[in-house]
PDB file of C-alpha atoms and ligand atoms in Angstrom:
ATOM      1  CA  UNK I   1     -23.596  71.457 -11.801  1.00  0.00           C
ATOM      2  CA  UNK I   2     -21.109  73.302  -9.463  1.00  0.00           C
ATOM      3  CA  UNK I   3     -19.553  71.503  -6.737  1.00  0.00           C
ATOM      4  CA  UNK I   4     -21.544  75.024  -4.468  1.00  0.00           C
ATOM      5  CA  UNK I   5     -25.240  74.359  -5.093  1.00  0.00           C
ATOM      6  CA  UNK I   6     -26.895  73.803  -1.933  1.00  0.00           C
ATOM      7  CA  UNK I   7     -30.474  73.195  -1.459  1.00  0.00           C
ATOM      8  CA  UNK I   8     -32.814  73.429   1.825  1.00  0.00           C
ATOM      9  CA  UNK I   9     -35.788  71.514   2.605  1.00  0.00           C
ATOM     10  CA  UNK I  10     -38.311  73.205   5.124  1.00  0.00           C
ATOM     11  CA  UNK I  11     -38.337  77.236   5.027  1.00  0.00           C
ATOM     12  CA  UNK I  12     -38.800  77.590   8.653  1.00  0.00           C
ATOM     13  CA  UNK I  13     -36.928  79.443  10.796  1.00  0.00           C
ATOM     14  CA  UNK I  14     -33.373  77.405  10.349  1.00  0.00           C
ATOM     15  CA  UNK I  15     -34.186  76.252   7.180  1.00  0.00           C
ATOM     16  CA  UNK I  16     -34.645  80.190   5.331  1.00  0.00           C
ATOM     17  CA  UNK I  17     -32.015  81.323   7.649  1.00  0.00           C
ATOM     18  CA  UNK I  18     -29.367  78.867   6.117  1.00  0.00           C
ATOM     19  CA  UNK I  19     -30.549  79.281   2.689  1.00  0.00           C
ATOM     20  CA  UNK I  20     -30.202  82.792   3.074  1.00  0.00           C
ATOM     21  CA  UNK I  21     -26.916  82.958   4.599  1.00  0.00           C
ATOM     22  CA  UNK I  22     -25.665  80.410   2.253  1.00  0.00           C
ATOM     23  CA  UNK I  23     -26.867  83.202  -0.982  1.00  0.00           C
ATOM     24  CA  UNK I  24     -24.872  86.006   1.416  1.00  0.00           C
ATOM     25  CA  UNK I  25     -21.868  84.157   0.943  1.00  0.00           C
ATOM     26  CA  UNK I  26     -22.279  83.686  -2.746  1.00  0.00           C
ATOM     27  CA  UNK I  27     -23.805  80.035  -3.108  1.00  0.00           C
ATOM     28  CA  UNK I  28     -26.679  78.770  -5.409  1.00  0.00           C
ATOM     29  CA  UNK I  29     -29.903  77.319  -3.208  1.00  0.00           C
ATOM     30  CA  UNK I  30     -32.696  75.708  -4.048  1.00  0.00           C
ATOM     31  CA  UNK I  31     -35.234  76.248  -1.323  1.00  0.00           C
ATOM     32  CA  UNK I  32     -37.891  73.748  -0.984  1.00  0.00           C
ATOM     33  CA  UNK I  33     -41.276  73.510   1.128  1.00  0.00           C
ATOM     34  CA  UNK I  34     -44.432  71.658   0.580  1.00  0.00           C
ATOM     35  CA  UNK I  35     -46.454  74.951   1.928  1.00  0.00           C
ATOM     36  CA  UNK I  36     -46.947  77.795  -0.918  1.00  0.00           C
ATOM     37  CA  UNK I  37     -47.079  80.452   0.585  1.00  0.00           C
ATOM     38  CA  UNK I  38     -43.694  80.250   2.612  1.00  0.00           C
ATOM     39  CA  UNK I  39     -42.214  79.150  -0.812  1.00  0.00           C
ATOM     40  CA  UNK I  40     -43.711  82.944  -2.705  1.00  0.00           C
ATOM     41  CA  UNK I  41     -42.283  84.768   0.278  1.00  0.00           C
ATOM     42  CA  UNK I  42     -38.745  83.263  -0.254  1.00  0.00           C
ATOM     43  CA  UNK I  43     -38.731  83.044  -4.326  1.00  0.00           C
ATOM     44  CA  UNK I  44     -36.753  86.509  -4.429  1.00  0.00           C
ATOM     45  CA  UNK I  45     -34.007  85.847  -2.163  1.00  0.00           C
ATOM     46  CA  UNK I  46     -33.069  82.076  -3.106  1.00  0.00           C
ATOM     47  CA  UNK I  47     -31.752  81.339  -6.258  1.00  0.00           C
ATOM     48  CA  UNK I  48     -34.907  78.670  -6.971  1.00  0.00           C
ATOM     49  CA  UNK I  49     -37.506  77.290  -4.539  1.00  0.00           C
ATOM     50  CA  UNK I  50     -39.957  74.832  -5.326  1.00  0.00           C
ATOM     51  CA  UNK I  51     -43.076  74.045  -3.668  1.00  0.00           C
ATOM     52  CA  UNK I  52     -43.277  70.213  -2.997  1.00  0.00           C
ATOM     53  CA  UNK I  53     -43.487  67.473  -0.691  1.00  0.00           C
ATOM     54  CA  UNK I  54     -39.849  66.537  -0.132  1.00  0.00           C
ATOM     55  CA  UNK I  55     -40.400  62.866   0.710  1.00  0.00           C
ATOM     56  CA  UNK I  56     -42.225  62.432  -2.532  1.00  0.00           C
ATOM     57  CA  UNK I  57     -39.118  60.287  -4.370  1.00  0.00           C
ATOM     58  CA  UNK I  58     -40.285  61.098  -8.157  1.00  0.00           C
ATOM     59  CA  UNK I  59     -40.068  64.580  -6.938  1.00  0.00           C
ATOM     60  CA  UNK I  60     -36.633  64.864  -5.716  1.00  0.00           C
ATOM     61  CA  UNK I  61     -35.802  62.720  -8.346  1.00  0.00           C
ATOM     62  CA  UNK I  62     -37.197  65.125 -11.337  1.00  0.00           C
ATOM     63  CA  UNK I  63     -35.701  68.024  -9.889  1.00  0.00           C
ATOM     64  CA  UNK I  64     -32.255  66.011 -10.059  1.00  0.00           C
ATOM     65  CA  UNK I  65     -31.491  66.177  -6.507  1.00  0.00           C
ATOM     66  CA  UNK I  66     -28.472  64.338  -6.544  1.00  0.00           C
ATOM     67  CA  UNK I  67     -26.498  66.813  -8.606  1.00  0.00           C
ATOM     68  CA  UNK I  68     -26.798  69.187  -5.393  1.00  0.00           C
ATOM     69  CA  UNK I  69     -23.491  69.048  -2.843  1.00  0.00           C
ATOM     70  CA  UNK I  70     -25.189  69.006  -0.072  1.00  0.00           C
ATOM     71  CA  UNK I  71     -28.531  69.195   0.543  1.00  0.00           C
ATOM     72  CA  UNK I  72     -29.808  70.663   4.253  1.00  0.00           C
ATOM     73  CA  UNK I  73     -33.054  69.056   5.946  1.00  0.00           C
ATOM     74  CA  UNK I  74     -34.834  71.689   8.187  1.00  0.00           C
ATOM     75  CA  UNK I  75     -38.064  69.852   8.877  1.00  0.00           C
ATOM     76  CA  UNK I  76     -38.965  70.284  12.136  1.00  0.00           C
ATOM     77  CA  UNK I  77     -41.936  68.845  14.115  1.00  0.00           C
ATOM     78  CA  UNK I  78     -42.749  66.249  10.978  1.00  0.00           C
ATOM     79  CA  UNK I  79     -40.268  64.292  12.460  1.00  0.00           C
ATOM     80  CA  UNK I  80     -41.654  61.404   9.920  1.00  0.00           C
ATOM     81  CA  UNK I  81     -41.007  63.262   7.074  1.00  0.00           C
ATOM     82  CA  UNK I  82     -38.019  64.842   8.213  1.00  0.00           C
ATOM     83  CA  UNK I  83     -36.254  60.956   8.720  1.00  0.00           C
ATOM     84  CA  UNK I  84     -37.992  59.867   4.902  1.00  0.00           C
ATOM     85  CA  UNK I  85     -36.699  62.429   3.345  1.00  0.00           C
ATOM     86  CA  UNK I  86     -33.219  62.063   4.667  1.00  0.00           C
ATOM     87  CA  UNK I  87     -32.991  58.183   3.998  1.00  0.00           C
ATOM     88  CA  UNK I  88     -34.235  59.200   0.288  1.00  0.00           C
ATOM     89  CA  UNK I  89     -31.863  61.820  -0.035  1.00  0.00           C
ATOM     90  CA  UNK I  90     -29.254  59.186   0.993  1.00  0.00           C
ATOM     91  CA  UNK I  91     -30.571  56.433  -1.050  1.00  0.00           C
ATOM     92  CA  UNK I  92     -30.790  58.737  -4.448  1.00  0.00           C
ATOM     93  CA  UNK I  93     -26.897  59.335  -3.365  1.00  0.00           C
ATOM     94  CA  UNK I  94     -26.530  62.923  -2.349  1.00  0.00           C
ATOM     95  CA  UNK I  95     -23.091  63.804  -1.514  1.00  0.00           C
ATOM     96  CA  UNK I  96     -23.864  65.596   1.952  1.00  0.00           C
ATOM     97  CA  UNK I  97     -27.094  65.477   3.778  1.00  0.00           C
ATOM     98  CA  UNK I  98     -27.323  67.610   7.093  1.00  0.00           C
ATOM     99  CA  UNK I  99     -30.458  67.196   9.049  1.00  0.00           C
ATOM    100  CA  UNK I 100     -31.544  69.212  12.064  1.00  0.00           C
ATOM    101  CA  UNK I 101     -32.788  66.918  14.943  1.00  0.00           C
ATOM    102  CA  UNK I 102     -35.960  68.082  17.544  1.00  0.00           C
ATOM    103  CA  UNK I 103     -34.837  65.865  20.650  1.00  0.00           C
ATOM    104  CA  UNK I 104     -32.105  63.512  21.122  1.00  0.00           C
ATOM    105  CA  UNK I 105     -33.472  60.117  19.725  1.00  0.00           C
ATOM    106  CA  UNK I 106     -34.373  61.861  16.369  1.00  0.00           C
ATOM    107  CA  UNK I 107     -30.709  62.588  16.201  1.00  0.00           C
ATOM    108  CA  UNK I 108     -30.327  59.553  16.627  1.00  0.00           C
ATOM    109  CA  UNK I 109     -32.203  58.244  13.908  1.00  0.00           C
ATOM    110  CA  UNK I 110     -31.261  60.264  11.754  1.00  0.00           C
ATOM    111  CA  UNK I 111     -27.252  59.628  12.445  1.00  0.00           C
ATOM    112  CA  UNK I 112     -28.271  55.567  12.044  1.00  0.00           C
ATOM    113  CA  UNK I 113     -29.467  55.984   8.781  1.00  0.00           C
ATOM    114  CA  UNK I 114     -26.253  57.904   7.115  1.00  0.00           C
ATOM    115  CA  UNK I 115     -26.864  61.401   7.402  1.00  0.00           C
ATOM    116  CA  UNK I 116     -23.774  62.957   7.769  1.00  0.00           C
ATOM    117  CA  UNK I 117     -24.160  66.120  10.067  1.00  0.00           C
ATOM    118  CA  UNK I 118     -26.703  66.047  12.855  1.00  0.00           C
ATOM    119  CA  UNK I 119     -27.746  69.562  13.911  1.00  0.00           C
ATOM    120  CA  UNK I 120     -29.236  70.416  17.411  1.00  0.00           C
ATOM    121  CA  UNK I 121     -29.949  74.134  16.970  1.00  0.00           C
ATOM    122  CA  UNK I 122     -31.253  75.122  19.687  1.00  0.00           C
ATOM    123  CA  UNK I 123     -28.854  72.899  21.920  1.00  0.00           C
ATOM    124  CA  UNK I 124     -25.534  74.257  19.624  1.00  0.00           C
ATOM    125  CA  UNK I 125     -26.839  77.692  20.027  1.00  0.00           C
ATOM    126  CA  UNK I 126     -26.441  77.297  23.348  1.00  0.00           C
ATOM    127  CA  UNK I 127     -22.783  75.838  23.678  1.00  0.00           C
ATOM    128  CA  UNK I 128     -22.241  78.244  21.202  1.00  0.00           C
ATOM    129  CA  UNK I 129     -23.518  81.337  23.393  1.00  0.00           C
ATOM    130  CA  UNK I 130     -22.255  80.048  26.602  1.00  0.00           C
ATOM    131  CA  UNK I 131     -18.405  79.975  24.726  1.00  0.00           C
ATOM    132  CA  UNK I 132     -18.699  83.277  23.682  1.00  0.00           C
ATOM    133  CA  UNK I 133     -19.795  84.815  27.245  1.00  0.00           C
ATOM    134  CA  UNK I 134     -16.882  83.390  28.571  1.00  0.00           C
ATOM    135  CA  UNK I 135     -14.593  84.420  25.967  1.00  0.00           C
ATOM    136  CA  UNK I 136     -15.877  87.495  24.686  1.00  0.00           C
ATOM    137  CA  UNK I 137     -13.033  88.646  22.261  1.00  0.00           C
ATOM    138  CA  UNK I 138     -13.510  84.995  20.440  1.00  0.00           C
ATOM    139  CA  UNK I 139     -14.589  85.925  16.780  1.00  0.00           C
ATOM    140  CA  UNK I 140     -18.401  85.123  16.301  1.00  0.00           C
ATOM    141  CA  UNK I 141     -18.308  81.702  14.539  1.00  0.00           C
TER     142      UNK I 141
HETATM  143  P1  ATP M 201     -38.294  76.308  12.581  1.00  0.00           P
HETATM  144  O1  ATP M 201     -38.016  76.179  14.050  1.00  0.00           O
HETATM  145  O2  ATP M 201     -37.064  76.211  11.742  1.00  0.00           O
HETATM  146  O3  ATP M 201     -39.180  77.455  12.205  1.00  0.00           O
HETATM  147  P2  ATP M 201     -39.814  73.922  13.001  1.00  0.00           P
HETATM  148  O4  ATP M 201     -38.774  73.120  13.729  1.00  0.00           O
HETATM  149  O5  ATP M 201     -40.944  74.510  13.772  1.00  0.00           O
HETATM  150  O6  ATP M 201     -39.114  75.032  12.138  1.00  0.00           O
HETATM  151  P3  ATP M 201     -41.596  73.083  11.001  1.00  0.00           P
HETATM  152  O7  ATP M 201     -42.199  74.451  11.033  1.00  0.00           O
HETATM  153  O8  ATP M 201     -42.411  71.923  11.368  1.00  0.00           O
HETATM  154  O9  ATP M 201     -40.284  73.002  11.856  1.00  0.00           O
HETATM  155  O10 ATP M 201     -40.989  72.812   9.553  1.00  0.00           O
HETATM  156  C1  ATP M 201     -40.164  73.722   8.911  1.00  0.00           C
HETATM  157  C2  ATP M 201     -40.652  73.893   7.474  1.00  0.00           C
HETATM  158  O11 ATP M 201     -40.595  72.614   6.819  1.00  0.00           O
HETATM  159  C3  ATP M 201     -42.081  74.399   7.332  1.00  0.00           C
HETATM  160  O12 ATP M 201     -42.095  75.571   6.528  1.00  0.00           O
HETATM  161  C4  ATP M 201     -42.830  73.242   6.672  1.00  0.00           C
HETATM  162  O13 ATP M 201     -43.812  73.689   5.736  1.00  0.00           O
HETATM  163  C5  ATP M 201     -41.708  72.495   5.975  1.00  0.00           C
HETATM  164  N1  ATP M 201     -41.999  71.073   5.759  1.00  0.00           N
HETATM  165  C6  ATP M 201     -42.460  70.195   6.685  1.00  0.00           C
HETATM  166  N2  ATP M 201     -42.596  68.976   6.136  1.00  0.00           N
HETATM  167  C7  ATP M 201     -42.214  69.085   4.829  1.00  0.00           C
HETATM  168  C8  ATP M 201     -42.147  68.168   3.725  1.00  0.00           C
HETATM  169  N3  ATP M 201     -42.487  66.884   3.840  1.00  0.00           N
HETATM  170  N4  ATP M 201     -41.699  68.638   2.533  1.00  0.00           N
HETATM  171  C9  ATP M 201     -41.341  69.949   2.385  1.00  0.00           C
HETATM  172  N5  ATP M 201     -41.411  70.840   3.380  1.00  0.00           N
HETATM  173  C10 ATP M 201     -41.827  70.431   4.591  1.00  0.00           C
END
């Protein structure tokens, strides 16, 4: 497997935007949600997507998870499954696990248990926003 596959777990908002970006700029995702119908409506613009629970271990397992780079978790509100599913991803030895965090102690979870980026989207959206009003010929990054 190539050192670019990248695979997403929960097709929300974040989660489809990465995965889509991530196609954009030429990578191989796997998309994964446990709810169908968010699954069919991303099967044509991700390279595979699977529709599972993603803190079901014989599941990430089968579909050789650890072979992926870096694996993103977008779960949101399931903040239970969003922390399982990170630990497992860590445990079955995934290079790179990102995880996006709800509120501050989540993050902090989530950072406690090995995951090796934290994101805070709506919080570095913000930071991000407020550099760029004050600096408006800084290059969109
Ligand atoms: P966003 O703001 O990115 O739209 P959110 O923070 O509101 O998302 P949710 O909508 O709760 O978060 O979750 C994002 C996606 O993750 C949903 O499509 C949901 O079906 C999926 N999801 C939640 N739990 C799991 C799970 N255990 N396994 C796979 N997918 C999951």
């Amino acid at each position: 497997m190539r050192e670019t596959q990248f695979a997403v777990i929960g097709l929300g908002r974040f989660g489809s935007s990465v995965a889509q970006e991530l196609v954009q700029l030429g990578h191989e995702v796997l998309g994964i949600d446990r709810n169908e119908s968010v699954v069919n409506d991303m099967s044509e613009l991700l390279t595979h997507v699977v529709a599972a629970d993603a803190s079901d271990e014989d599941m990430l397992r089968s579909i050789g998870i650890r072979n992926f780079h870096c694996v993103v978790v977008a779960i949101g509100d399931d903040i239970q499954a969003s922390i399982l599913t990170a630990l497992l991803l860590i445990e079955l030895g995934v290079e790179k696990v990102v995880a996006k965090a709800l509120s501050p102690l989540h993050g902090k979870v989530l950072q406690k248990i090995g995951v090796n980026r934290v994101i805070y989207p709506e919080r570095d959206m913000g930071v991000r926003v407020a550099n760029q009003l004050v600096s408006p010929n800084l290059l969109d990054y």
